[in-house]
């Protein structure tokens, strides 16, 4: 018997992965024995024998009374969360930060678990590669692994609170709303809120090759496209998968921050962003770069990217079939081709600008690790929202947070110089 959706127990789903949130905790360490690459319990449980389970910080153990008691000793990670509404900063448990209770409301438990299981398998590839970024290891991905990583990032962007709320609160302009209504008639969907999950379901369970075939159909005639997913989301997803990837490392003394919309935030034209950001720790950010921006034709467009200088690098590519011909066809490329990435150290002004994008777009909360770096970010944002109001539409006031940060710094460093 399929459970009634209303009978399903309350669940908490993260729209920023927990393995990333933990890096903002003061007690996070890459050397910690309880760190594992995949943090998806659903996926890990499926890989264990039936008489084993995940318990505490010691990894998998056989079920038993003694083992179950150790679950109370599981390491707790807390991160600083600034709440916009009451303008206060407090330590929050990662287990209950940057997520939604009952994200899949009105969805049966069987469907929910099935899609979370598929997502967890993609998260495993992502978390393994992300750990290599943190630890300074060689950054190599096969073509198949790179495709899976991009798919995971694109799905997490779509699964975010901001995108979900667009559908649940019907926050669309008239033209987009009419396209969604056309799609609803095509799919016999009654409520606009149900389109969000229908799109998510199709993206998660459909192989990337099939998604890209649909993308190629839609890109030439988006207004007339009729398929399994709303065309705007298909074009967004396909654009993410065709972008290049770069790994940005914050200049020494600076750090990236988090907001509820930072995982998939972008810079550039709304229809074709130049850079899309996925912060994976205070020090590192995965960036998907538009092909036009990567190859530099974007220099001749009326709208220019803010980022200049050496913030891009093509990966070194090792082709399984040897050196490519001058005009290779698709048959030349192999799933076993390897892409080798390097970490690109970006200047502090670029780190502050990325953070300022998050500051301007935030709705409910922010997270930072270093009080000093956050203070400098706020000073930069205050300067830029005045100098470039065209880039920052909301121009929020963070004077209360700035005073809190000064108090913090004075408490931890009794005689500091005022940060510049």
Short mmCIF file of C-alpha atoms in Angstrom, two decimals:
data_model
loop_
_atom_site.label_atom_id
_atom_site.label_comp_id
_atom_site.label_asym_id
_atom_site.label_seq_id
_atom_site.Cartn_x
_atom_site.Cartn_y
_atom_site.Cartn_z
CA UNK A 1 0.00 0.00 0.00
CA UNK A 2 1.37 3.42 -0.95
CA UNK A 3 1.51 5.73 2.10
CA UNK A 4 -0.67 8.79 2.15
CA UNK A 5 1.54 11.90 1.73
CA UNK A 6 0.00 13.47 4.82
CA UNK A 7 1.02 10.44 6.91
CA UNK A 8 4.72 10.70 6.03
CA UNK A 9 6.96 11.73 8.94
CA UNK A 10 8.44 15.21 8.88
CA UNK A 11 11.77 15.24 7.06
CA UNK A 12 14.51 17.81 6.53
CA UNK A 13 16.14 18.15 3.10
CA UNK A 14 19.23 20.29 2.55
CA UNK A 15 19.49 22.50 -0.52
CA UNK A 16 23.17 23.12 0.30
CA UNK A 17 24.85 19.74 0.93
CA UNK A 18 25.86 19.02 4.51
CA UNK A 19 29.41 18.06 3.56
CA UNK A 20 29.84 21.66 2.36
CA UNK A 21 28.11 23.28 5.35
CA UNK A 22 30.44 21.44 7.73
CA UNK A 23 33.49 23.24 6.35
CA UNK A 24 32.12 26.48 7.88
CA UNK A 25 32.16 24.96 11.38
CA UNK A 26 35.03 25.86 13.70
CA UNK A 27 35.57 22.21 14.61
CA UNK A 28 35.75 20.97 11.00
CA UNK A 29 39.00 19.24 10.09
CA UNK A 30 40.06 17.26 7.04
CA UNK A 31 41.97 15.01 9.41
CA UNK A 32 38.91 14.17 11.48
CA UNK A 33 38.38 10.39 11.56
CA UNK A 34 34.63 10.74 11.17
CA UNK A 35 34.87 12.53 7.81
CA UNK A 36 33.65 10.43 4.90
CA UNK A 37 33.45 11.55 1.30
CA UNK A 38 29.76 10.81 0.81
CA UNK A 39 27.49 12.29 3.44
CA UNK A 40 24.32 10.77 2.00
CA UNK A 41 23.08 8.24 4.54
CA UNK A 42 20.50 6.93 2.06
CA UNK A 43 23.22 6.04 -0.42
CA UNK A 44 25.64 4.63 2.16
CA UNK A 45 23.01 2.43 3.75
CA UNK A 46 22.26 0.86 0.39
CA UNK A 47 25.90 -0.20 0.08
CA UNK A 48 26.00 -2.02 3.43
CA UNK A 49 25.01 -5.61 4.28
CA UNK A 50 21.48 -5.92 5.73
CA UNK A 51 22.74 -6.59 9.27
CA UNK A 52 24.96 -3.44 9.34
CA UNK A 53 24.12 0.22 9.83
CA UNK A 54 25.82 3.63 10.04
CA UNK A 55 26.43 4.51 13.68
CA UNK A 56 28.13 7.51 15.24
CA UNK A 57 31.57 8.60 14.12
CA UNK A 58 33.11 5.20 13.72
CA UNK A 59 31.52 4.27 10.39
CA UNK A 60 29.53 1.11 9.71
CA UNK A 61 29.04 -1.33 12.58
CA UNK A 62 26.92 -4.39 13.18
CA UNK A 63 23.54 -3.74 14.72
CA UNK A 64 23.35 -4.32 18.45
CA UNK A 65 22.54 -2.63 21.73
CA UNK A 66 26.14 -1.57 22.41
CA UNK A 67 26.61 -0.15 18.91
CA UNK A 68 23.39 1.85 18.91
CA UNK A 69 24.37 3.70 22.08
CA UNK A 70 27.42 5.19 20.35
CA UNK A 71 25.10 7.18 18.08
CA UNK A 72 24.79 9.71 20.92
CA UNK A 73 28.51 10.49 20.53
CA UNK A 74 28.19 11.53 16.90
CA UNK A 75 30.20 14.69 16.27
CA UNK A 76 28.12 17.85 16.08
CA UNK A 77 28.94 20.64 13.65
CA UNK A 78 27.67 24.17 14.27
CA UNK A 79 27.94 27.13 11.92
CA UNK A 80 27.35 30.87 12.36
CA UNK A 81 24.01 31.90 10.83
CA UNK A 82 22.99 35.55 10.60
CA UNK A 83 19.20 35.87 10.52
CA UNK A 84 18.11 38.85 8.44
CA UNK A 85 14.72 39.40 10.10
CA UNK A 86 15.91 39.78 13.70
CA UNK A 87 19.48 40.84 12.75
CA UNK A 88 21.15 38.33 15.09
CA UNK A 89 23.92 35.79 14.66
CA UNK A 90 23.79 32.40 16.39
CA UNK A 91 25.40 28.98 16.12
CA UNK A 92 23.11 26.55 14.28
CA UNK A 93 23.43 22.79 13.95
CA UNK A 94 24.36 21.86 10.38
CA UNK A 95 21.72 19.13 10.50
CA UNK A 96 19.03 21.85 10.63
CA UNK A 97 20.59 24.58 8.50
CA UNK A 98 20.00 25.53 4.84
CA UNK A 99 17.21 23.12 4.16
CA UNK A 100 13.44 22.72 4.17
CA UNK A 101 11.18 20.60 6.31
CA UNK A 102 9.06 18.37 4.12
CA UNK A 103 10.45 19.73 0.84
CA UNK A 104 8.41 17.15 -1.07
CA UNK A 105 5.05 17.88 0.52
CA UNK A 106 2.12 16.24 -1.26
CA UNK A 107 4.54 13.59 -2.62
CA UNK A 108 4.34 9.94 -1.57
CA UNK A 109 7.12 8.59 0.65
CA UNK A 110 8.12 6.00 -1.97
CA UNK A 111 8.65 8.72 -4.59
CA UNK A 112 10.54 10.92 -2.15
CA UNK A 113 12.95 8.15 -1.10
CA UNK A 114 13.51 7.00 -4.68
CA UNK A 115 14.52 10.45 -5.91
CA UNK A 116 16.64 11.22 -2.87
CA UNK A 117 18.44 7.90 -3.44
CA UNK A 118 19.24 8.85 -7.05
CA UNK A 119 20.40 12.30 -5.93
CA UNK A 120 22.59 10.75 -3.24
CA UNK A 121 24.47 8.69 -5.81
CA UNK A 122 25.28 11.87 -7.75
CA UNK A 123 26.28 13.56 -4.50
CA UNK A 124 28.83 10.80 -3.91
CA UNK A 125 30.76 11.77 -7.09
CA UNK A 126 30.50 15.45 -6.19
CA UNK A 127 31.67 15.06 -2.58
CA UNK A 128 34.63 12.86 -3.57
CA UNK A 129 35.87 15.45 -6.08
CA UNK A 130 35.21 18.30 -3.63
CA UNK A 131 37.33 16.61 -0.96
CA UNK A 132 40.19 16.50 -3.49
CA UNK A 133 39.80 20.26 -3.95
CA UNK A 134 40.10 20.79 -0.19
CA UNK A 135 43.11 18.52 0.33
CA UNK A 136 45.27 19.70 -2.57
CA UNK A 137 45.04 16.42 -4.48
CA UNK A 138 45.18 16.04 -8.27
CA UNK A 139 41.89 17.26 -9.75
CA UNK A 140 41.08 14.79 -12.51
CA UNK A 141 37.66 13.73 -13.77
CA UNK A 142 36.65 11.41 -16.58
CA UNK A 143 34.09 12.75 -19.05
CA UNK A 144 31.41 10.63 -17.34
CA UNK A 145 32.34 11.93 -13.87
CA UNK A 146 32.40 15.53 -15.09
CA UNK A 147 28.92 15.10 -16.59
CA UNK A 148 27.62 13.66 -13.31
CA UNK A 149 29.15 16.54 -11.33
CA UNK A 150 27.58 19.18 -13.58
CA UNK A 151 24.23 17.41 -13.41
CA UNK A 152 24.38 17.35 -9.61
CA UNK A 153 25.21 21.07 -9.44
CA UNK A 154 22.42 21.97 -11.88
CA UNK A 155 19.87 19.89 -9.95
CA UNK A 156 20.92 21.42 -6.62
CA UNK A 157 20.42 24.87 -8.17
CA UNK A 158 16.93 23.92 -9.31
CA UNK A 159 16.16 22.24 -5.96
CA UNK A 160 17.11 25.41 -4.05
CA UNK A 161 14.69 27.23 -1.80
CA UNK A 162 14.57 30.27 -4.10
CA UNK A 163 13.67 28.27 -7.21
CA UNK A 164 11.14 26.13 -5.37
CA UNK A 165 9.46 29.22 -3.89
CA UNK A 166 9.10 30.67 -7.38
CA UNK A 167 6.64 27.90 -8.15
CA UNK A 168 5.00 27.65 -4.72
CA UNK A 169 4.39 31.42 -4.60
CA UNK A 170 3.83 31.83 -8.37
CA UNK A 171 6.54 34.50 -8.74
CA UNK A 172 6.76 34.70 -12.54
CA UNK A 173 6.44 37.47 -15.06
CA UNK A 174 3.40 37.23 -17.39
CA UNK A 175 5.34 35.83 -20.34
CA UNK A 176 6.98 33.04 -18.30
CA UNK A 177 3.70 32.25 -16.56
CA UNK A 178 1.96 31.81 -19.92
CA UNK A 179 4.69 29.38 -21.05
CA UNK A 180 4.23 27.40 -17.83
CA UNK A 181 0.47 27.28 -18.35
CA UNK A 182 1.02 25.93 -21.87
CA UNK A 183 3.30 23.25 -20.41
CA UNK A 184 0.69 22.41 -17.76
CA UNK A 185 -1.97 21.91 -20.42
CA UNK A 186 0.44 19.69 -22.38
CA UNK A 187 1.20 17.55 -19.30
CA UNK A 188 -2.31 17.70 -17.74
CA UNK A 189 -0.90 19.32 -14.58
CA UNK A 190 -3.52 21.12 -12.47
CA UNK A 191 -1.46 23.29 -10.10
CA UNK A 192 1.52 25.47 -11.00
CA UNK A 193 3.21 24.29 -7.76
CA UNK A 194 3.27 20.72 -9.11
CA UNK A 195 5.37 21.78 -12.10
CA UNK A 196 8.40 22.25 -9.81
CA UNK A 197 8.44 18.64 -8.62
CA UNK A 198 7.49 17.26 -12.04
CA UNK A 199 10.54 19.03 -13.53
CA UNK A 200 12.79 17.85 -10.67
CA UNK A 201 11.59 14.26 -11.00
CA UNK A 202 12.39 14.20 -14.73
CA UNK A 203 15.83 15.80 -14.31
CA UNK A 204 16.90 13.36 -11.58
CA UNK A 205 15.76 10.14 -13.23
CA UNK A 206 16.60 10.96 -16.89
CA UNK A 207 20.13 10.17 -18.18
CA UNK A 208 22.07 13.30 -19.11
CA UNK A 209 22.41 12.14 -22.74
CA UNK A 210 18.63 12.12 -23.14
CA UNK A 211 18.30 15.51 -21.42
CA UNK A 212 20.84 17.02 -23.81
CA UNK A 213 18.97 15.61 -26.82
CA UNK A 214 15.86 17.41 -25.61
CA UNK A 215 17.93 20.52 -24.97
CA UNK A 216 19.12 20.59 -28.59
CA UNK A 217 15.50 20.36 -29.76
CA UNK A 218 14.40 23.20 -27.49
CA UNK A 219 17.28 25.60 -28.08
CA UNK A 220 16.29 26.25 -31.71
CA UNK A 221 12.57 26.72 -31.09
CA UNK A 222 11.88 27.29 -27.37
CA UNK A 223 8.46 28.89 -27.87
CA UNK A 224 7.14 25.79 -29.65
CA UNK A 225 8.85 23.10 -27.56
CA UNK A 226 6.56 20.49 -26.00
CA UNK A 227 8.24 17.87 -23.87
CA UNK A 228 8.54 16.31 -20.43
CA UNK A 229 9.87 19.45 -18.74
CA UNK A 230 9.12 23.16 -18.82
CA UNK A 231 11.32 24.65 -21.55
CA UNK A 232 12.90 27.40 -19.42
CA UNK A 233 14.24 24.86 -16.93
CA UNK A 234 15.47 22.62 -19.76
CA UNK A 235 17.42 25.51 -21.29
CA UNK A 236 18.91 26.41 -17.89
CA UNK A 237 19.96 22.82 -17.26
CA UNK A 238 21.44 22.36 -20.75
CA UNK A 239 23.33 25.63 -20.45
CA UNK A 240 24.92 24.48 -17.18
CA UNK A 241 26.03 21.19 -18.72
CA UNK A 242 27.66 22.90 -21.74
CA UNK A 243 29.57 25.41 -19.59
CA UNK A 244 33.24 25.04 -18.75
CA UNK A 245 34.27 24.45 -15.15
CA UNK A 246 36.90 26.31 -13.13
CA UNK A 247 38.06 25.94 -9.52
CA UNK A 248 38.52 29.28 -7.74
CA UNK A 249 40.67 29.58 -4.62
CA UNK A 250 40.25 32.66 -2.43
CA UNK A 251 43.35 34.81 -1.97
CA UNK A 252 45.03 34.32 1.40
CA UNK A 253 43.18 36.26 4.11
CA UNK A 254 39.80 36.17 2.32
CA UNK A 255 36.93 33.70 2.40
CA UNK A 256 33.71 32.93 0.56
CA UNK A 257 30.41 33.13 2.42
CA UNK A 258 27.06 31.33 2.13
CA UNK A 259 23.47 32.44 1.71
CA UNK A 260 20.31 30.45 0.99
CA UNK A 261 20.68 31.34 -2.71
CA UNK A 262 24.44 31.05 -3.13
CA UNK A 263 24.50 27.51 -4.52
CA UNK A 264 23.85 28.39 -8.14
CA UNK A 265 23.99 32.20 -7.87
CA UNK A 266 25.20 33.85 -11.06
CA UNK A 267 26.74 36.95 -12.62
CA UNK A 268 25.94 38.30 -16.07
CA UNK A 269 22.93 38.26 -18.37
CA UNK A 270 19.83 36.60 -16.85
CA UNK A 271 19.27 34.60 -20.05
CA UNK A 272 22.91 33.50 -20.37
CA UNK A 273 24.98 34.02 -17.19
CA UNK A 274 28.74 34.44 -17.54
CA UNK A 275 29.59 32.77 -14.22
CA UNK A 276 27.54 30.49 -11.95
CA UNK A 277 28.90 29.93 -8.43
CA UNK A 278 28.89 26.90 -6.14
CA UNK A 279 30.76 27.60 -2.90
CA UNK A 280 32.23 24.34 -1.58
CA UNK A 281 34.15 25.73 1.43
CA UNK A 282 35.27 29.10 2.82
CA UNK A 283 38.36 28.79 0.62
CA UNK A 284 37.06 27.25 -2.63
CA UNK A 285 34.29 27.78 -5.16
CA UNK A 286 33.37 25.71 -8.22
CA UNK A 287 32.46 28.07 -11.06
CA UNK A 288 30.66 27.16 -14.28
CA UNK A 289 31.80 29.56 -17.00
CA UNK A 290 29.83 30.44 -20.12
CA UNK A 291 31.56 29.18 -23.28
CA UNK A 292 31.46 32.67 -24.85
CA UNK A 293 33.18 34.10 -21.79
CA UNK A 294 35.74 31.28 -21.77
CA UNK A 295 36.66 31.76 -25.42
CA UNK A 296 36.50 35.58 -25.12
CA UNK A 297 33.92 36.50 -27.82
CA UNK A 298 31.86 37.89 -24.92
CA UNK A 299 34.23 40.86 -24.91
CA UNK A 300 32.31 42.18 -27.90
CA UNK A 301 28.87 41.90 -26.30
CA UNK A 302 27.14 45.01 -24.90
CA UNK A 303 26.96 43.45 -21.41
CA UNK A 304 30.37 42.59 -20.00
CA UNK A 305 31.35 40.32 -17.13
CA UNK A 306 32.63 42.02 -14.00
CA UNK A 307 35.54 39.62 -13.70
CA UNK A 308 38.72 40.45 -15.58
CA UNK A 309 42.19 38.97 -15.58
CA UNK A 310 43.34 35.39 -15.11
CA UNK A 311 40.26 33.86 -13.48
CA UNK A 312 39.80 31.18 -16.16
CA UNK A 313 41.84 28.16 -17.16
CA UNK A 314 41.05 25.40 -19.63
CA UNK A 315 41.55 21.90 -18.22
CA UNK A 316 44.36 19.78 -19.56
CA UNK A 317 42.61 17.06 -21.55
CA UNK A 318 43.89 13.54 -22.09
CA UNK A 319 41.95 11.93 -24.94
CA UNK A 320 41.61 8.16 -24.83
CA UNK A 321 41.94 7.95 -28.63
CA UNK A 322 45.09 10.06 -28.78
CA UNK A 323 45.55 13.56 -30.16
CA UNK A 324 42.36 14.97 -31.66
CA UNK A 325 42.16 15.84 -35.37
CA UNK A 326 41.83 19.50 -36.36
CA UNK A 327 38.06 19.09 -36.76
CA UNK A 328 37.01 16.20 -34.47
CA UNK A 329 33.48 14.79 -34.72
CA UNK A 330 31.47 13.54 -31.77
CA UNK A 331 32.62 9.95 -32.36
CA UNK A 332 36.15 10.95 -31.39
CA UNK A 333 35.21 11.86 -27.82
CA UNK A 334 35.17 9.00 -25.33
CA UNK A 335 33.61 8.52 -21.85
CA UNK A 336 37.16 7.69 -20.70
CA UNK A 337 38.64 11.07 -21.68
CA UNK A 338 40.24 12.72 -18.64
CA UNK A 339 40.09 16.41 -17.68
CA UNK A 340 42.74 17.75 -15.30
CA UNK A 341 41.91 20.97 -13.46
CA UNK A 342 44.00 23.39 -11.46
CA UNK A 343 43.10 25.75 -8.63
CA UNK A 344 43.01 29.39 -9.73
CA UNK A 345 43.86 31.88 -6.97
CA UNK A 346 41.58 34.89 -7.47
CA UNK A 347 42.30 38.35 -5.98
CA UNK A 348 40.53 39.54 -2.84
CA UNK A 349 38.38 42.04 -4.78
CA UNK A 350 36.89 39.18 -6.81
CA UNK A 351 36.20 37.17 -3.64
CA UNK A 352 34.45 40.19 -2.13
CA UNK A 353 32.47 40.70 -5.34
CA UNK A 354 31.22 37.10 -5.34
CA UNK A 355 30.22 37.54 -1.70
CA UNK A 356 28.50 40.84 -2.55
CA UNK A 357 26.32 39.03 -5.10
CA UNK A 358 25.18 36.74 -2.27
CA UNK A 359 24.69 39.68 0.10
CA UNK A 360 22.48 41.52 -2.37
CA UNK A 361 20.35 38.50 -3.30
CA UNK A 362 19.88 37.01 0.16
CA UNK A 363 16.42 36.69 1.68
CA UNK A 364 16.68 35.09 5.12
CA UNK A 365 20.19 34.20 6.25
CA UNK A 366 23.96 34.35 5.76
CA UNK A 367 26.87 32.23 7.00
CA UNK A 368 30.54 33.12 7.33
CA UNK A 369 33.58 31.62 9.00
CA UNK A 370 36.04 34.49 9.54
CA UNK A 371 34.66 37.63 11.19
CA UNK A 372 37.52 39.70 9.73
CA UNK A 373 36.88 38.52 6.16
CA UNK A 374 33.13 39.07 6.56
CA UNK A 375 33.73 42.59 7.86
CA UNK A 376 35.89 43.40 4.84
CA UNK A 377 33.25 41.93 2.54
CA UNK A 378 30.60 44.22 4.04
CA UNK A 379 32.84 47.26 3.59
CA UNK A 380 33.35 46.31 -0.05
CA UNK A 381 29.62 45.78 -0.59
CA UNK A 382 28.81 49.16 0.96
CA UNK A 383 31.28 50.82 -1.38
CA UNK A 384 30.11 48.99 -4.52
CA UNK A 385 26.37 49.38 -3.98
CA UNK A 386 26.99 53.14 -4.10
CA UNK A 387 29.54 53.11 -6.92
CA UNK A 388 27.68 50.55 -9.07
CA UNK A 389 23.96 50.61 -8.21
CA UNK A 390 23.28 49.00 -11.60
CA UNK A 391 24.92 45.79 -10.34
CA UNK A 392 23.21 45.66 -6.94
CA UNK A 393 19.47 46.24 -7.10
CA UNK A 394 18.59 45.59 -3.45
CA UNK A 395 21.40 47.48 -1.69
CA UNK A 396 20.70 46.04 1.76
CA UNK A 397 21.82 47.70 4.98
CA UNK A 398 24.18 45.55 7.07
CA UNK A 399 25.20 48.16 9.64
CA UNK A 400 23.93 46.02 12.54
CA UNK A 401 25.95 43.01 11.40
CA UNK A 402 29.02 45.21 10.95
CA UNK A 403 28.77 46.37 14.57
CA UNK A 404 28.37 42.78 15.72
CA UNK A 405 31.50 41.79 13.80
CA UNK A 406 33.51 44.64 15.36
CA UNK A 407 32.40 43.46 18.81
CA UNK A 408 33.40 39.91 17.86
CA UNK A 409 36.85 40.99 16.67
CA UNK A 410 37.45 43.11 19.78
CA UNK A 411 36.57 40.15 21.98
CA UNK A 412 38.90 37.72 20.21
CA UNK A 413 41.69 40.28 19.59
CA UNK A 414 41.72 42.80 22.48
CA UNK A 415 43.87 45.37 20.68
CA UNK A 416 43.27 44.94 16.97
CA UNK A 417 43.82 47.44 14.27
CA UNK A 418 40.60 48.44 12.55
CA UNK A 419 40.32 46.23 9.42
CA UNK A 420 40.66 48.19 6.22
#
